[in-house]
Amino acid sequence: MSRHSKLQKQVLALYRHFLRAGKDKPGFLPRIRDEFRENARIKKTDVMHIEYLYRRGQRQLQQLQDANTKQLGSFSRGSEPG
Amino acid sequence: MAARVLQHCVRSLARPSLRLCPVSLALRAAVVPEVTVHLPFSFVADSRRTRWLEQSRISSVGLMCRQYGDLPPLTLETIKDRVLYVLKLYDKINPEKLQATSHFMKDLGLDSLDQVEIIMAMEDEFGFEIPDAEAEKLMTPEEIVHYIADKKDVYE
């Protein structure tokens, strides 16, 4: 496990770019971390899935790095009555 | 008395210190009249005496001495302290179990994403970039300290 495969290195580089880009904009970091953590569970052999997520991540990174993106919010299911 | 010492300093360094001690203008104005009046000395000298004396020591070294601003020099000890401090602030690490030789993956149970975050925190702490190829090899705080000392030319 000490050597990462090429794909793993790409994913880690993407993670690094995400963290850098999301540092100044509030609300992105928890989302980034959760997303990557969630997808870390898929098997190493499922290359198609990994590559798909990787390309999706690249597009999302471009969106994040756009100067017009300011912050991220999310809705959560609350327990208060409608 | 302190007043006599100050007067002696002024007389011995009157000319060269003119340029280097802009602060002590008020002090010198107070010193020039005779020393029998102690009152102006007490309230002028107390706050500025040490500063002025320090500057007088500097000017005695030579007119050509320069002063630069920089961070305090790094030593292996300070690098290690800072690295361990940053690691203790990371919420996924148990500070009691942390040692200089604890492996991130084997001992502390972190994974490669956490390791990327840790290396980024180190980059922010020390202010220089660590390339990906070398970053993924740093697996213990000891290795991080050695790497930073290597890059910053810190010897013991």
PDB file of C-alpha atoms in Angstrom:
ATOM      1  CA  MET A   1       0.000   0.000   0.000  1.00  0.00           C
ATOM      2  CA  SER A   2       3.001   2.268   0.160  1.00  0.00           C
ATOM      3  CA  ARG A   3       2.982   2.962  -3.571  1.00  0.00           C
ATOM      4  CA  HIS A   4      -0.095   4.557  -4.992  1.00  0.00           C
ATOM      5  CA  SER A   5      -1.291   3.687  -8.457  1.00  0.00           C
ATOM      6  CA  LYS A   6      -1.458   6.391 -11.096  1.00  0.00           C
ATOM      7  CA  LEU A   7      -5.167   6.848 -10.601  1.00  0.00           C
ATOM      8  CA  GLN A   8      -4.776   7.161  -6.851  1.00  0.00           C
ATOM      9  CA  LYS A   9      -2.188   9.849  -7.337  1.00  0.00           C
ATOM     10  CA  GLN A  10      -4.514  11.722  -9.645  1.00  0.00           C
ATOM     11  CA  VAL A  11      -7.310  11.520  -7.122  1.00  0.00           C
ATOM     12  CA  LEU A  12      -5.070  12.771  -4.352  1.00  0.00           C
ATOM     13  CA  ALA A  13      -3.870  15.638  -6.531  1.00  0.00           C
ATOM     14  CA  LEU A  14      -7.471  16.522  -7.245  1.00  0.00           C
ATOM     15  CA  TYR A  15      -8.225  16.479  -3.533  1.00  0.00           C
ATOM     16  CA  ARG A  16      -5.331  18.811  -2.928  1.00  0.00           C
ATOM     17  CA  HIS A  17      -6.544  21.262  -5.583  1.00  0.00           C
ATOM     18  CA  PHE A  18     -10.017  21.165  -4.117  1.00  0.00           C
ATOM     19  CA  LEU A  19      -8.784  21.928  -0.637  1.00  0.00           C
ATOM     20  CA  ARG A  20      -6.701  24.824  -1.895  1.00  0.00           C
ATOM     21  CA  ALA A  21      -9.542  26.255  -3.942  1.00  0.00           C
ATOM     22  CA  GLY A  22     -12.084  25.876  -1.179  1.00  0.00           C
ATOM     23  CA  LYS A  23     -10.009  27.393   1.549  1.00  0.00           C
ATOM     24  CA  ASP A  24     -11.299  30.930   1.314  1.00  0.00           C
ATOM     25  CA  LYS A  25     -14.865  30.230   0.368  1.00  0.00           C
ATOM     26  CA  PRO A  26     -17.073  29.250   3.255  1.00  0.00           C
ATOM     27  CA  GLY A  27     -19.091  26.081   3.198  1.00  0.00           C
ATOM     28  CA  PHE A  28     -17.081  24.085   0.698  1.00  0.00           C
ATOM     29  CA  LEU A  29     -14.637  22.256   2.895  1.00  0.00           C
ATOM     30  CA  PRO A  30     -17.014  19.986   4.807  1.00  0.00           C
ATOM     31  CA  ARG A  31     -18.739  19.102   1.566  1.00  0.00           C
ATOM     32  CA  ILE A  32     -15.480  18.304  -0.188  1.00  0.00           C
ATOM     33  CA  ARG A  33     -14.286  16.141   2.639  1.00  0.00           C
ATOM     34  CA  ASP A  34     -17.535  14.254   2.943  1.00  0.00           C
ATOM     35  CA  GLU A  35     -17.725  13.645  -0.755  1.00  0.00           C
ATOM     36  CA  PHE A  36     -14.208  12.289  -0.993  1.00  0.00           C
ATOM     37  CA  ARG A  37     -14.621  10.246   2.145  1.00  0.00           C
ATOM     38  CA  GLU A  38     -17.806   8.719   0.828  1.00  0.00           C
ATOM     39  CA  ASN A  39     -16.281   7.800  -2.488  1.00  0.00           C
ATOM     40  CA  ALA A  40     -13.165   6.400  -0.902  1.00  0.00           C
ATOM     41  CA  ARG A  41     -15.174   3.319  -0.114  1.00  0.00           C
ATOM     42  CA  ILE A  42     -15.508   2.089  -3.665  1.00  0.00           C
ATOM     43  CA  LYS A  43     -13.216  -0.693  -4.679  1.00  0.00           C
ATOM     44  CA  LYS A  44      -9.970  -0.052  -6.394  1.00  0.00           C
ATOM     45  CA  THR A  45     -10.946  -2.335  -9.241  1.00  0.00           C
ATOM     46  CA  ASP A  46     -14.020  -0.366 -10.190  1.00  0.00           C
ATOM     47  CA  VAL A  47     -12.018   1.822 -12.543  1.00  0.00           C
ATOM     48  CA  MET A  48     -14.947   3.024 -14.648  1.00  0.00           C
ATOM     49  CA  HIS A  49     -16.729   4.443 -11.639  1.00  0.00           C
ATOM     50  CA  ILE A  50     -13.574   6.034 -10.308  1.00  0.00           C
ATOM     51  CA  GLU A  51     -12.756   7.659 -13.612  1.00  0.00           C
ATOM     52  CA  TYR A  52     -16.285   8.948 -13.970  1.00  0.00           C
ATOM     53  CA  LEU A  53     -16.142  10.524 -10.528  1.00  0.00           C
ATOM     54  CA  TYR A  54     -12.725  11.916 -11.329  1.00  0.00           C
ATOM     55  CA  ARG A  55     -13.943  13.692 -14.457  1.00  0.00           C
ATOM     56  CA  ARG A  56     -16.967  14.970 -12.569  1.00  0.00           C
ATOM     57  CA  GLY A  57     -14.656  16.265  -9.869  1.00  0.00           C
ATOM     58  CA  GLN A  58     -12.532  18.103 -12.401  1.00  0.00           C
ATOM     59  CA  ARG A  59     -15.550  19.879 -13.794  1.00  0.00           C
ATOM     60  CA  GLN A  60     -16.692  20.803 -10.294  1.00  0.00           C
ATOM     61  CA  LEU A  61     -13.223  22.092  -9.516  1.00  0.00           C
ATOM     62  CA  GLN A  62     -13.386  24.401 -12.515  1.00  0.00           C
ATOM     63  CA  GLN A  63     -16.689  25.649 -11.245  1.00  0.00           C
ATOM     64  CA  LEU A  64     -15.242  26.236  -7.801  1.00  0.00           C
ATOM     65  CA  GLN A  65     -12.250  28.115  -9.088  1.00  0.00           C
ATOM     66  CA  ASP A  66     -14.464  30.473 -11.013  1.00  0.00           C
ATOM     67  CA  ALA A  67     -14.286  33.863  -9.371  1.00  0.00           C
ATOM     68  CA  ASN A  68     -18.041  34.129  -9.278  1.00  0.00           C
ATOM     69  CA  THR A  69     -18.485  31.259  -6.866  1.00  0.00           C
ATOM     70  CA  LYS A  70     -18.719  32.654  -3.412  1.00  0.00           C
ATOM     71  CA  GLN A  71     -20.043  30.082  -0.996  1.00  0.00           C
ATOM     72  CA  LEU A  72     -21.919  26.858  -0.666  1.00  0.00           C
ATOM     73  CA  GLY A  73     -24.965  26.080   1.376  1.00  0.00           C
ATOM     74  CA  SER A  74     -27.058  23.002   1.713  1.00  0.00           C
ATOM     75  CA  PHE A  75     -30.483  22.001   2.889  1.00  0.00           C
ATOM     76  CA  SER A  76     -30.867  19.456   5.578  1.00  0.00           C
ATOM     77  CA  ARG A  77     -33.918  17.633   6.650  1.00  0.00           C
ATOM     78  CA  GLY A  78     -34.992  19.354   9.842  1.00  0.00           C
ATOM     79  CA  SER A  79     -37.368  17.977  12.421  1.00  0.00           C
ATOM     80  CA  GLU A  80     -39.529  21.061  12.728  1.00  0.00           C
ATOM     81  CA  PRO A  81     -43.129  20.749  11.592  1.00  0.00           C
ATOM     82  CA  GLY A  82     -43.945  22.319   8.183  1.00  0.00           C
TER      83      GLY A  82
ATOM     84  CA  MET B   1      23.545  58.304  38.768  1.00  0.00           C
ATOM     85  CA  ALA B   2      21.822  57.435  35.598  1.00  0.00           C
ATOM     86  CA  ALA B   3      21.773  61.026  34.473  1.00  0.00           C
ATOM     87  CA  ARG B   4      25.532  61.190  34.592  1.00  0.00           C
ATOM     88  CA  VAL B   5      25.811  57.994  32.539  1.00  0.00           C
ATOM     89  CA  LEU B   6      23.474  59.378  29.913  1.00  0.00           C
ATOM     90  CA  GLN B   7      25.378  62.587  29.706  1.00  0.00           C
ATOM     91  CA  HIS B   8      28.602  60.696  29.240  1.00  0.00           C
ATOM     92  CA  CYS B   9      27.020  58.650  26.435  1.00  0.00           C
ATOM     93  CA  VAL B  10      25.822  61.760  24.674  1.00  0.00           C
ATOM     94  CA  ARG B  11      29.209  63.446  24.848  1.00  0.00           C
ATOM     95  CA  SER B  12      31.081  60.404  23.593  1.00  0.00           C
ATOM     96  CA  LEU B  13      28.705  59.647  20.754  1.00  0.00           C
ATOM     97  CA  ALA B  14      27.321  63.058  19.967  1.00  0.00           C
ATOM     98  CA  ARG B  15      28.448  63.303  16.374  1.00  0.00           C
ATOM     99  CA  PRO B  16      27.903  59.825  14.887  1.00  0.00           C
ATOM    100  CA  SER B  17      24.709  59.212  16.749  1.00  0.00           C
ATOM    101  CA  LEU B  18      23.077  62.199  15.185  1.00  0.00           C
ATOM    102  CA  ARG B  19      22.009  60.165  12.220  1.00  0.00           C
ATOM    103  CA  LEU B  20      21.241  56.889  13.881  1.00  0.00           C
ATOM    104  CA  CYS B  21      19.190  57.967  16.851  1.00  0.00           C
ATOM    105  CA  PRO B  22      16.279  60.015  15.642  1.00  0.00           C
ATOM    106  CA  VAL B  23      14.324  58.991  18.730  1.00  0.00           C
ATOM    107  CA  SER B  24      16.596  60.618  21.204  1.00  0.00           C
ATOM    108  CA  LEU B  25      16.148  64.129  19.905  1.00  0.00           C
ATOM    109  CA  ALA B  26      13.932  64.990  22.803  1.00  0.00           C
ATOM    110  CA  LEU B  27      16.316  63.319  25.171  1.00  0.00           C
ATOM    111  CA  ARG B  28      19.267  65.213  23.879  1.00  0.00           C
ATOM    112  CA  ALA B  29      17.363  68.429  24.168  1.00  0.00           C
ATOM    113  CA  ALA B  30      16.813  67.547  27.782  1.00  0.00           C
ATOM    114  CA  VAL B  31      20.411  66.520  28.326  1.00  0.00           C
ATOM    115  CA  VAL B  32      22.139  69.528  26.881  1.00  0.00           C
ATOM    116  CA  PRO B  33      21.288  71.894  29.741  1.00  0.00           C
ATOM    117  CA  GLU B  34      23.108  71.121  32.961  1.00  0.00           C
ATOM    118  CA  VAL B  35      22.283  68.065  34.919  1.00  0.00           C
ATOM    119  CA  THR B  36      21.193  69.746  38.115  1.00  0.00           C
ATOM    120  CA  VAL B  37      17.568  69.547  37.032  1.00  0.00           C
ATOM    121  CA  HIS B  38      16.639  65.932  37.635  1.00  0.00           C
ATOM    122  CA  LEU B  39      12.945  66.223  36.907  1.00  0.00           C
ATOM    123  CA  PRO B  40      12.990  66.156  33.100  1.00  0.00           C
ATOM    124  CA  PHE B  41      15.304  63.181  33.172  1.00  0.00           C
ATOM    125  CA  SER B  42      13.044  61.027  35.211  1.00  0.00           C
ATOM    126  CA  PHE B  43      10.068  61.186  32.949  1.00  0.00           C
ATOM    127  CA  VAL B  44      11.947  61.281  29.655  1.00  0.00           C
ATOM    128  CA  ALA B  45      14.611  58.784  30.468  1.00  0.00           C
ATOM    129  CA  ASP B  46      12.505  56.077  32.002  1.00  0.00           C
ATOM    130  CA  SER B  47      10.694  55.156  28.867  1.00  0.00           C
ATOM    131  CA  ARG B  48      13.458  55.917  26.432  1.00  0.00           C
ATOM    132  CA  ARG B  49      16.592  55.237  28.345  1.00  0.00           C
ATOM    133  CA  THR B  50      16.875  51.588  27.490  1.00  0.00           C
ATOM    134  CA  ARG B  51      15.986  52.188  23.854  1.00  0.00           C
ATOM    135  CA  TRP B  52      18.430  54.994  23.522  1.00  0.00           C
ATOM    136  CA  LEU B  53      21.200  53.083  25.222  1.00  0.00           C
ATOM    137  CA  GLU B  54      20.581  50.164  22.908  1.00  0.00           C
ATOM    138  CA  GLN B  55      20.792  52.389  19.917  1.00  0.00           C
ATOM    139  CA  SER B  56      23.919  53.975  21.279  1.00  0.00           C
ATOM    140  CA  ARG B  57      25.450  50.544  21.542  1.00  0.00           C
ATOM    141  CA  ILE B  58      24.555  49.830  17.950  1.00  0.00           C
ATOM    142  CA  SER B  59      26.031  53.048  16.653  1.00  0.00           C
ATOM    143  CA  SER B  60      29.237  52.322  18.453  1.00  0.00           C
ATOM    144  CA  VAL B  61      29.703  49.225  16.314  1.00  0.00           C
ATOM    145  CA  GLY B  62      30.059  51.266  13.197  1.00  0.00           C
ATOM    146  CA  LEU B  63      28.202  53.602  10.944  1.00  0.00           C
ATOM    147  CA  MET B  64      27.982  50.941   8.260  1.00  0.00           C
ATOM    148  CA  CYS B  65      25.937  48.388  10.177  1.00  0.00           C
ATOM    149  CA  ARG B  66      22.634  47.399   8.566  1.00  0.00           C
ATOM    150  CA  GLN B  67      19.622  45.820  10.095  1.00  0.00           C
ATOM    151  CA  TYR B  68      17.412  43.358   8.282  1.00  0.00           C
ATOM    152  CA  GLY B  69      14.032  41.987   9.128  1.00  0.00           C
ATOM    153  CA  ASP B  70      13.481  38.253   8.990  1.00  0.00           C
ATOM    154  CA  LEU B  71      11.806  35.414  10.821  1.00  0.00           C
ATOM    155  CA  PRO B  72      13.677  33.801  13.700  1.00  0.00           C
ATOM    156  CA  PRO B  73      16.099  31.122  12.454  1.00  0.00           C
ATOM    157  CA  LEU B  74      14.787  27.575  12.278  1.00  0.00           C
ATOM    158  CA  THR B  75      16.316  24.830  14.363  1.00  0.00           C
ATOM    159  CA  LEU B  76      15.485  21.142  14.412  1.00  0.00           C
ATOM    160  CA  GLU B  77      13.853  21.574  17.795  1.00  0.00           C
ATOM    161  CA  THR B  78      11.569  24.377  16.730  1.00  0.00           C
ATOM    162  CA  ILE B  79      10.604  22.568  13.540  1.00  0.00           C
ATOM    163  CA  LYS B  80       9.713  19.473  15.521  1.00  0.00           C
ATOM    164  CA  ASP B  81       7.681  21.498  18.024  1.00  0.00           C
ATOM    165  CA  ARG B  82       5.760  23.247  15.313  1.00  0.00           C
ATOM    166  CA  VAL B  83       5.065  20.031  13.419  1.00  0.00           C
ATOM    167  CA  LEU B  84       3.782  18.294  16.538  1.00  0.00           C
ATOM    168  CA  TYR B  85       1.720  21.335  17.467  1.00  0.00           C
ATOM    169  CA  VAL B  86      -0.001  21.389  14.097  1.00  0.00           C
ATOM    170  CA  LEU B  87      -0.650  17.658  14.332  1.00  0.00           C
ATOM    171  CA  LYS B  88      -2.185  18.023  17.765  1.00  0.00           C
ATOM    172  CA  LEU B  89      -4.592  20.600  16.380  1.00  0.00           C
ATOM    173  CA  TYR B  90      -5.816  18.123  13.768  1.00  0.00           C
ATOM    174  CA  ASP B  91      -9.043  16.679  15.014  1.00  0.00           C
ATOM    175  CA  LYS B  92      -8.590  13.160  13.751  1.00  0.00           C
ATOM    176  CA  ILE B  93      -5.442  12.586  15.739  1.00  0.00           C
ATOM    177  CA  ASN B  94      -5.504  11.641  19.386  1.00  0.00           C
ATOM    178  CA  PRO B  95      -2.915  13.962  20.995  1.00  0.00           C
ATOM    179  CA  GLU B  96      -1.951  11.449  23.641  1.00  0.00           C
ATOM    180  CA  LYS B  97      -1.025   8.801  21.143  1.00  0.00           C
ATOM    181  CA  LEU B  98       0.986  11.153  19.008  1.00  0.00           C
ATOM    182  CA  GLN B  99       4.743  10.761  19.012  1.00  0.00           C
ATOM    183  CA  ALA B 100       7.505  11.782  16.698  1.00  0.00           C
ATOM    184  CA  THR B 101       7.767   8.300  15.247  1.00  0.00           C
ATOM    185  CA  SER B 102       4.106   7.382  14.991  1.00  0.00           C
ATOM    186  CA  HIS B 103       3.164   6.325  11.484  1.00  0.00           C
ATOM    187  CA  PHE B 104       0.067   8.066  10.135  1.00  0.00           C
ATOM    188  CA  MET B 105      -1.464   5.011   8.568  1.00  0.00           C
ATOM    189  CA  LYS B 106      -0.269   2.173  10.746  1.00  0.00           C
ATOM    190  CA  ASP B 107      -0.262   3.753  14.209  1.00  0.00           C
ATOM    191  CA  LEU B 108      -2.747   6.582  13.972  1.00  0.00           C
ATOM    192  CA  GLY B 109      -5.215   4.953  11.621  1.00  0.00           C
ATOM    193  CA  LEU B 110      -5.428   7.734   9.065  1.00  0.00           C
ATOM    194  CA  ASP B 111      -5.807   7.250   5.356  1.00  0.00           C
ATOM    195  CA  SER B 112      -4.225   8.911   2.353  1.00  0.00           C
ATOM    196  CA  LEU B 113      -6.792  11.724   2.182  1.00  0.00           C
ATOM    197  CA  ASP B 114      -5.941  12.662   5.768  1.00  0.00           C
ATOM    198  CA  GLN B 115      -2.289  12.550   4.919  1.00  0.00           C
ATOM    199  CA  VAL B 116      -2.868  15.029   2.084  1.00  0.00           C
ATOM    200  CA  GLU B 117      -4.632  17.334   4.525  1.00  0.00           C
ATOM    201  CA  ILE B 118      -1.801  17.050   7.022  1.00  0.00           C
ATOM    202  CA  ILE B 119       0.819  17.885   4.410  1.00  0.00           C
ATOM    203  CA  MET B 120      -1.223  20.874   3.317  1.00  0.00           C
ATOM    204  CA  ALA B 121      -1.365  22.064   6.917  1.00  0.00           C
ATOM    205  CA  MET B 122       2.418  21.771   7.058  1.00  0.00           C
ATOM    206  CA  GLU B 123       2.734  23.776   3.865  1.00  0.00           C
ATOM    207  CA  ASP B 124       0.619  26.518   5.391  1.00  0.00           C
ATOM    208  CA  GLU B 125       2.580  26.461   8.619  1.00  0.00           C
ATOM    209  CA  PHE B 126       6.019  26.723   7.076  1.00  0.00           C
ATOM    210  CA  GLY B 127       5.085  28.775   4.064  1.00  0.00           C
ATOM    211  CA  PHE B 128       6.527  26.741   1.199  1.00  0.00           C
ATOM    212  CA  GLU B 129       5.140  24.250  -1.278  1.00  0.00           C
ATOM    213  CA  ILE B 130       5.753  20.538  -1.037  1.00  0.00           C
ATOM    214  CA  PRO B 131       5.361  18.750  -4.393  1.00  0.00           C
ATOM    215  CA  ASP B 132       2.999  15.794  -4.597  1.00  0.00           C
ATOM    216  CA  ALA B 133       5.630  13.238  -5.429  1.00  0.00           C
ATOM    217  CA  GLU B 134       7.524  13.868  -2.244  1.00  0.00           C
ATOM    218  CA  ALA B 135       4.486  14.629  -0.135  1.00  0.00           C
ATOM    219  CA  GLU B 136       3.024  11.167  -0.438  1.00  0.00           C
ATOM    220  CA  LYS B 137       6.177   9.614   0.997  1.00  0.00           C
ATOM    221  CA  LEU B 138       6.066  11.527   4.276  1.00  0.00           C
ATOM    222  CA  MET B 139       4.409   9.138   6.647  1.00  0.00           C
ATOM    223  CA  THR B 140       5.667  10.068  10.102  1.00  0.00           C
ATOM    224  CA  PRO B 141       6.283  13.405  11.849  1.00  0.00           C
ATOM    225  CA  GLU B 142       9.963  12.484  11.954  1.00  0.00           C
ATOM    226  CA  GLU B 143      10.129  12.294   8.167  1.00  0.00           C
ATOM    227  CA  ILE B 144       8.336  15.616   7.848  1.00  0.00           C
ATOM    228  CA  VAL B 145      10.842  17.264  10.164  1.00  0.00           C
ATOM    229  CA  HIS B 146      13.750  15.820   8.193  1.00  0.00           C
ATOM    230  CA  TYR B 147      12.245  16.904   4.902  1.00  0.00           C
ATOM    231  CA  ILE B 148      11.665  20.480   6.065  1.00  0.00           C
ATOM    232  CA  ALA B 149      15.147  20.665   7.569  1.00  0.00           C
ATOM    233  CA  ASP B 150      16.491  19.417   4.266  1.00  0.00           C
ATOM    234  CA  LYS B 151      14.636  22.028   2.279  1.00  0.00           C
ATOM    235  CA  LYS B 152      15.369  24.888   4.618  1.00  0.00           C
ATOM    236  CA  ASP B 153      19.041  24.008   5.104  1.00  0.00           C
ATOM    237  CA  VAL B 154      18.873  23.521   8.839  1.00  0.00           C
ATOM    238  CA  TYR B 155      21.792  21.650  10.298  1.00  0.00           C
ATOM    239  CA  GLU B 156      22.622  20.674  13.843  1.00  0.00           C
TER     240      GLU B 156
END
